[in-house]
């Protein structure tokens, strides 16, 4: 396939993913408010902290997701079908074994930790335990489905991926309807239905892969050499991945210990906002990542580096466009969305937006360094730095600092890790760090500073209301777009954008 055709595929897949995002975003905005209202702040906080605790096991699954995607995509880039079949089969066998181990640990040490350390009202302990079991089952189903989802994205079948995401959101909408009509305890019923939706989605993924991808069929083959490569790769990725999990879910547990379930509910809502705004940028990453890996596998390192630059700038600018008006008008948006806003939600929301930008820029190195396969030193350094997040958060909370101090620490650590990792890639694959700072980081910071000034001035001088919200939104998006075009884009990119716009106007 020519480079032009590959670029067109990236553009087409990006469109599929943004259509998916628009639909799922609209549904999730409604379902989040509905679940909060139906469950109440206490039960919503319980589900958030217990489900978040279970997701700490994704220290393992997160590394295996990255490993599966990398090895499958790499073999596709090499064009070796037999090796691709053995890779898929080996990954699946390993994941079944890991699922069994996680089940044992979860049902023993997990329940002990839940009983001894998680702060839950005594009257709701049985419900929290049921949520724990359901969350664990859902997690195990997700582990087993990792290679199938990785196949879909590796083959760049983003149309199917988009359809499945929309279906999952629609099924969650059905859960809202069933909860409203249910005579049962809402928290029990919600946890059970959530597991059921996960199982349905994973079964469909499994069936689709068997119908369309040859490598997912046939006998189970355990290739010891492939296993050793995956094990060594996953071991080091786990060190880096554990930092991200401990940063989120470990801090979630700390907030529960220091402040109780009410702030867990507020943080849970803020993290949903985080998920929404990062979708605007992650869609581009999902479309570009397979091309970075395949280009590296084919020996075209320069194209992989070039695509990494495009990925970082595109994700950064997309986040700026959507996040500035949300950051400024966080209080009003949350009132419109939730009605009754839990205490501390606005503060958490503003900080997760800053965290989203820092983490998105830090994560753009991922596809390139995962493609190299040589991740040991990088994960030891980057993962080690990120693991400092949890003890630092504990220290600051113990000293009496407010809950948002955990997010300030997170933002600072993301920036430090980003610079360290790109410095390492400079030595490993010749990544031009100085050029990256000049052409990506500096323009993004300048665009943010210039874009915030006018809409924030309007926010400061006008009273809260629909008129101010609309005006701030228009000014934010307009000023961001203007500054992105003027100083965020390179001269050839501005020329291409202007030529494309003229062509579209001439056709009309």
XYZ file of C-alpha atoms in Angstrom:
508
model
C 0.000 0.000 0.000
C 1.382 3.452 -0.943
C 2.010 6.157 1.645
C -0.789 8.240 0.106
C -3.241 5.352 0.505
C -2.095 4.828 4.101
C -2.669 8.520 4.860
C -6.165 8.289 3.355
C -6.867 5.270 5.539
C -5.781 7.236 8.617
C -8.125 10.077 7.630
C -11.041 7.710 6.994
C -10.519 5.841 10.260
C -10.309 9.137 12.131
C -13.720 10.112 10.721
C -15.209 6.787 11.882
C -13.800 7.319 15.349
C -15.102 10.871 15.645
C -18.585 9.782 14.575
C -18.344 7.119 17.275
C -17.242 9.722 19.782
C -20.115 12.107 19.059
C -22.750 9.412 19.574
C -21.135 7.873 22.662
C -20.497 11.310 24.151
C -24.149 12.337 23.881
C -25.265 9.078 25.464
C -22.629 9.116 28.230
C -23.514 12.676 29.258
C -27.085 11.556 29.862
C -26.300 8.174 31.441
C -23.735 9.664 33.869
C -26.311 12.088 35.230
C -28.975 9.384 35.286
C -26.798 6.909 37.194
C -25.875 9.576 39.773
C -29.536 10.482 40.291
C -30.737 6.847 40.409
C -27.989 5.495 42.665
C -27.492 8.578 44.829
C -24.179 10.101 45.892
C -23.375 7.382 48.456
C -23.965 4.344 46.204
C -22.355 6.109 43.243
C -19.272 6.764 45.372
C -19.233 3.128 46.542
C -19.341 1.850 42.968
C -16.594 4.262 41.972
C -14.176 3.321 44.741
C -14.844 -0.455 44.641
C -14.810 -0.650 40.855
C -11.712 1.530 40.837
C -10.018 -0.800 43.301
C -10.683 -3.800 41.032
C -9.324 -1.899 38.054
C -5.981 -1.733 39.865
C -5.524 -5.268 38.531
C -5.232 -3.650 35.104
C -1.581 -3.139 36.031
C -1.356 -6.567 34.389
C -4.004 -6.260 31.685
C -2.832 -2.816 30.571
C 0.645 -4.068 29.768
C -0.769 -7.102 27.975
C -3.089 -4.900 25.909
C -0.110 -2.861 24.729
C 1.932 -6.013 24.173
C -0.813 -7.769 22.203
C -1.409 -4.762 20.006
C 2.294 -4.220 19.402
C 3.186 -7.844 18.533
C 0.126 -8.440 16.336
C 0.560 -5.156 14.459
C 4.305 -5.744 14.112
C 3.752 -9.193 12.546
C 1.216 -7.702 10.139
C 3.834 -5.157 9.122
C 6.242 -8.023 8.407
C 3.588 -9.983 6.495
C 4.223 -13.390 8.123
C 0.820 -15.097 8.499
C 2.071 -18.263 10.199
C 3.942 -16.274 12.825
C 0.895 -14.023 13.233
C -1.295 -17.083 13.974
C 1.145 -18.393 16.555
C 1.444 -14.963 18.149
C -2.336 -14.637 18.517
C -2.695 -18.149 19.931
C 0.158 -17.705 22.407
C -1.256 -14.402 23.647
C -4.690 -15.972 24.166
C -3.278 -18.893 26.194
C -1.235 -16.531 28.371
C -4.296 -14.355 29.038
C -6.404 -17.345 30.125
C -3.681 -18.276 32.625
C -3.458 -14.702 33.925
C -7.247 -14.516 34.293
C -7.187 -17.549 36.574
C -4.429 -16.031 38.729
C -6.232 -12.690 39.001
C -9.443 -14.494 40.020
C -7.669 -16.230 42.905
C -5.932 -13.051 44.096
C -9.112 -10.992 43.775
C -11.280 -13.425 45.729
C -8.755 -13.687 48.579
C -6.462 -10.690 49.053
C -8.901 -8.354 47.271
C -11.794 -9.099 49.607
C -9.497 -8.807 52.635
C -8.320 -5.351 51.529
C -11.899 -4.261 50.812
C -12.990 -5.261 54.307
C -10.007 -3.851 56.186
C -9.151 -0.594 54.411
C -11.940 0.720 52.163
C -14.282 3.124 54.014
C -17.846 1.939 53.327
C -21.001 2.500 55.412
C -21.722 -0.720 57.320
C -25.265 -0.961 55.979
C -23.925 -1.075 52.378
C -21.039 -3.497 52.872
C -22.902 -6.471 51.327
C -23.792 -4.346 48.295
C -20.162 -3.233 47.967
C -19.043 -6.873 48.114
C -21.470 -7.777 45.307
C -20.130 -4.852 43.253
C -16.627 -6.179 43.853
C -17.515 -9.647 42.529
C -19.255 -8.199 39.461
C -16.392 -5.821 38.746
C -13.935 -8.712 38.981
C -15.946 -10.838 36.522
C -16.188 -7.899 34.124
C -12.440 -7.373 34.414
C -11.696 -11.039 33.613
C -13.970 -10.929 30.557
C -12.078 -7.863 29.369
C -8.721 -9.620 29.800
C -9.748 -12.578 27.624
C -11.062 -10.234 24.913
C -7.779 -8.265 24.638
C -6.338 -10.131 21.602
C -9.620 -9.859 19.676
C -9.888 -6.093 20.142
C -6.179 -5.801 19.296
C -6.811 -7.664 16.023
C -9.590 -5.260 15.072
C -7.436 -2.175 15.676
C -4.329 -3.765 14.136
C -6.305 -4.456 10.958
C -7.524 -0.838 11.203
C -11.193 -1.873 11.054
C -12.267 1.309 12.805
C -15.761 1.193 11.323
C -16.528 -1.998 13.270
C -14.726 -0.643 16.338
C -16.898 2.472 16.174
C -20.111 0.457 15.794
C -19.244 -1.679 18.834
C -18.538 1.380 20.969
C -21.890 2.874 19.977
C -23.641 -0.420 20.745
C -22.025 -0.528 24.182
C -23.237 3.028 24.901
C -26.765 2.169 23.738
C -26.828 -0.868 26.027
C -25.817 1.372 28.942
C -28.755 3.582 28.015
C -30.949 0.487 28.294
C -29.522 -0.078 31.783
C -30.813 3.360 32.810
C -34.329 2.412 31.681
C -34.193 -0.956 33.466
C -32.909 0.624 36.686
C -35.799 3.099 36.716
C -38.294 0.228 36.439
C -36.490 -2.223 38.726
C -37.960 -3.146 42.123
C -34.549 -4.473 43.236
C -31.716 -2.712 45.046
C -30.359 -0.280 42.434
C -26.654 -0.845 43.194
C -26.947 -4.648 42.952
C -28.916 -4.449 39.717
C -26.588 -1.858 38.169
C -23.482 -3.969 38.866
C -25.107 -7.112 37.408
C -26.338 -5.394 34.230
C -22.954 -3.762 33.675
C -21.301 -7.203 33.670
C -23.918 -8.504 31.248
C -23.253 -5.685 28.779
C -19.520 -6.421 28.901
C -20.075 -10.109 28.136
C -22.343 -9.342 25.160
C -19.815 -6.932 23.639
C -16.907 -9.353 24.040
C -18.848 -12.257 22.458
C -19.557 -10.116 19.393
C -15.865 -9.181 19.089
C -14.958 -12.868 19.289
C -17.443 -13.836 16.551
C -16.359 -10.992 14.252
C -12.675 -11.935 14.457
C -13.403 -15.589 13.706
C -15.389 -14.602 10.652
C -12.942 -12.056 9.196
C -9.415 -12.771 10.415
C -7.659 -16.008 9.519
C -5.144 -15.721 12.340
C -7.866 -16.035 15.012
C -8.913 -19.495 13.748
C -7.326 -22.906 14.130
C -5.671 -24.822 16.950
C -4.199 -23.383 20.109
C -0.446 -23.229 19.590
C 1.907 -22.221 22.365
C 5.145 -20.873 20.903
C 7.768 -20.739 23.645
C 9.965 -18.209 21.835
C 7.056 -15.834 21.200
C 6.000 -16.276 24.827
C 9.461 -15.318 26.074
C 9.450 -12.203 23.881
C 5.969 -11.211 25.048
C 6.810 -11.991 28.684
C 10.001 -9.921 28.656
C 8.230 -7.091 26.842
C 5.147 -7.188 29.101
C 7.227 -7.374 32.275
C 8.851 -4.027 31.583
C 5.667 -2.447 30.236
C 3.949 -3.531 33.467
C 6.398 -1.432 35.476
C 5.396 1.645 33.486
C 1.713 0.692 33.374
C 1.546 0.132 37.119
C 2.478 3.758 37.683
C -0.582 4.930 35.758
C -2.906 2.556 37.624
C -1.497 3.430 41.033
C -1.706 7.087 40.115
C -5.436 6.887 39.447
C -6.867 4.071 41.532
C -4.311 4.237 44.342
C -5.004 7.955 44.735
C -8.722 7.159 44.580
C -8.267 4.871 47.598
C -6.225 7.563 49.401
C -8.996 10.106 48.854
C -11.468 7.570 50.233
C -9.328 7.047 53.338
C -8.778 10.774 53.984
C -12.111 12.251 52.822
C -14.732 9.454 52.423
C -17.039 8.302 49.602
C -18.505 11.775 48.920
C -15.241 12.968 47.379
C -14.910 9.641 45.543
C -18.200 10.488 43.832
C -16.911 13.975 42.949
C -13.651 12.582 41.615
C -15.532 9.898 39.692
C -17.589 12.558 37.901
C -14.457 14.601 37.172
C -12.748 11.527 35.705
C -15.755 11.034 33.424
C -15.166 14.566 32.136
C -11.531 13.554 31.667
C -12.655 10.551 29.629
C -14.928 12.682 27.471
C -12.374 15.332 26.543
C -9.545 12.848 25.954
C -11.761 11.025 23.443
C -11.403 14.061 21.180
C -7.671 13.477 20.982
C -7.400 9.710 21.472
C -9.398 9.032 18.300
C -6.538 10.473 16.267
C -4.111 8.288 18.210
C -6.154 5.146 17.561
C -6.103 5.885 13.834
C -2.385 6.763 13.602
C -0.845 4.218 16.014
C -1.039 1.144 13.704
C 0.735 3.105 10.966
C 3.562 4.091 13.353
C 4.107 0.442 14.320
C 3.859 -0.902 10.766
C 6.213 1.763 9.415
C 8.781 0.909 12.079
C 8.410 -2.825 11.365
C 9.017 -2.130 7.662
C 12.201 -0.194 8.513
C 10.820 3.295 7.815
C 11.864 4.936 11.110
C 11.668 8.464 9.693
C 7.967 8.037 8.881
C 7.322 6.680 12.393
C 8.968 9.764 13.909
C 7.111 12.095 11.536
C 3.787 10.479 12.468
C 4.666 10.869 16.172
C 5.075 14.637 15.653
C 1.712 14.767 13.869
C 0.113 12.689 16.623
C 1.374 14.949 19.439
C 0.345 18.206 17.790
C -3.017 16.946 16.562
C -3.948 15.533 19.981
C -2.762 18.664 21.762
C -4.727 21.042 19.546
C -7.892 18.937 19.680
C -7.730 19.013 23.477
C -7.243 22.781 23.486
C -10.314 23.325 21.305
C -12.610 21.316 23.556
C -11.091 21.813 27.009
C -10.694 25.592 27.365
C -14.460 26.410 27.398
C -15.090 23.422 29.708
C -12.342 24.551 32.099
C -13.660 28.132 32.236
C -17.355 27.242 32.566
C -16.930 24.029 34.587
C -19.371 25.109 37.301
C -22.188 26.055 34.924
C -21.682 22.957 32.730
C -21.823 20.625 35.723
C -25.034 22.285 36.952
C -26.686 21.835 33.544
C -25.452 18.252 33.338
C -26.037 16.952 36.851
C -28.551 19.331 38.395
C -27.178 18.888 41.917
C -23.373 19.008 41.801
C -21.549 17.013 44.529
C -19.152 18.970 46.718
C -15.661 19.483 45.273
C -16.617 18.325 41.742
C -15.818 21.683 40.065
C -12.319 21.816 41.572
C -11.570 18.224 40.553
C -12.933 18.844 37.045
C -10.681 21.832 36.383
C -7.634 19.926 37.527
C -8.391 16.791 35.488
C -8.553 18.982 32.378
C -5.016 20.215 33.046
C -3.995 16.631 33.830
C -5.570 15.443 30.549
C -3.414 17.795 28.487
C -0.206 16.880 30.346
C -0.904 13.148 30.116
C -1.951 13.253 26.468
C 1.307 14.930 25.452
C 3.283 12.499 27.607
C 1.519 9.471 26.104
C 2.272 10.402 22.484
C 5.646 8.682 22.786
C 3.871 5.358 23.361
C 3.378 3.998 19.825
C 6.964 4.757 18.801
C 8.767 3.334 21.809
C 6.459 0.275 21.936
C 7.235 -0.355 18.265
C 10.968 -0.578 19.052
C 10.374 -3.478 21.463
C 13.349 -2.312 23.560
C 11.447 -0.953 26.528
C 13.306 -2.146 29.622
C 15.376 0.927 30.480
C 12.618 3.275 29.422
C 10.045 1.623 31.674
C 12.422 1.441 34.608
C 13.108 5.169 34.393
C 9.655 6.464 33.408
C 7.710 3.933 35.468
C 9.943 4.476 38.462
C 9.342 8.216 38.365
C 5.577 7.743 38.018
C 5.502 5.351 40.976
C 6.607 8.277 43.146
C 3.130 9.703 42.597
C 1.421 7.564 45.237
C 3.810 8.130 48.178
C 4.020 11.843 47.354
C 0.218 12.095 47.318
C 0.022 10.285 50.652
C 2.656 12.581 52.146
C 0.900 15.777 51.050
C -2.526 14.555 52.226
C -1.008 13.518 55.538
C 0.465 17.010 55.911
C -3.026 18.484 55.535
C -2.968 19.621 51.898
C -6.324 19.590 50.028
C -7.496 16.721 47.831
C -6.574 18.488 44.560
C -2.903 18.392 45.585
C -2.874 14.809 44.280
C -3.662 16.099 40.789
C -1.060 18.878 40.977
C 1.543 16.220 41.768
C 0.229 14.124 38.862
C 0.581 16.981 36.360
C 4.151 17.759 37.440
C 5.170 14.099 37.191
C 3.653 13.754 33.695
C 5.786 16.648 32.405
C 8.956 15.260 34.010
C 8.356 11.769 32.605
C 7.593 13.134 29.121
C 10.930 14.959 28.895
C 12.853 11.979 30.264
C 11.245 9.518 27.844
C 11.771 11.646 24.752
C 15.387 12.165 25.792
C 15.773 8.395 25.940
C 14.148 7.965 22.502
C 16.592 10.537 21.154
C 19.433 8.194 22.022
C 17.642 5.001 21.006
C 16.111 5.843 17.606
C 17.428 9.324 16.870
C 14.250 11.109 17.948
C 14.840 14.898 17.550
C 13.954 16.141 21.054
C 14.986 19.756 20.466
C 12.872 19.901 17.316
C 9.966 18.308 19.200
C 10.122 20.978 21.899
C 10.307 23.782 19.311
C 7.627 22.478 16.927
C 5.215 20.787 19.362
C 5.499 21.803 23.020
C 6.280 25.518 22.640
C 3.488 26.177 20.084
C 0.957 24.274 22.228
C 1.825 26.302 25.367
C 1.658 29.567 23.395
C -1.715 28.650 21.881
C -3.130 27.884 25.357
C -1.939 31.182 26.873
C -3.224 33.287 23.973
C -6.523 31.388 23.631
C -7.548 31.665 27.308
C -7.188 35.426 27.773
C -10.285 36.761 25.912
C -12.883 34.126 26.970
C -11.678 34.227 30.584
C -12.068 38.014 30.593
C -15.702 37.585 29.508
C -16.195 34.925 32.198
C -14.789 37.244 34.859
C -16.927 40.310 34.026
C -20.302 38.727 33.108
C -22.741 37.003 35.443
C -23.216 33.244 35.220
C -25.883 32.166 32.760
C -26.658 30.741 29.340
C -25.574 33.913 27.508
C -22.141 33.936 29.158
C -21.740 30.209 28.551
C -22.488 30.529 24.826
C -20.305 33.615 24.436
C -17.372 31.989 26.274
C -17.748 28.863 24.126
C -17.754 30.796 20.850
C -14.823 32.994 21.848
C -12.816 30.030 23.155
C -13.192 27.900 20.047
C -12.677 30.861 17.701
C -9.580 32.209 19.433
C -8.122 28.696 19.764
C -8.685 27.977 16.068
C -7.130 31.296 15.028
C -4.034 30.835 17.171
C -3.644 27.196 16.141
C -3.703 28.310 12.503
C -1.368 31.293 13.032
C 1.313 29.888 15.335
C 0.395 26.232 15.915
C 0.602 25.042 12.317
C 3.690 24.998 10.117
C 3.711 27.044 6.913
C 3.202 24.030 4.631
C 0.338 22.809 6.820
C -1.403 26.185 6.615
C -0.972 26.099 2.843
C -2.434 22.581 2.647
C -5.380 23.550 4.853
C -6.101 26.659 2.767
C -5.849 24.683 -0.509
C -8.196 22.008 0.825
C -10.732 24.641 1.926
C -10.622 26.334 -1.485
C -11.178 23.009 -3.237
C -14.193 22.235 -1.065
C -15.682 25.693 -1.725
C -15.094 25.404 -5.474
C -16.865 22.020 -5.572
C -19.903 23.529 -3.866
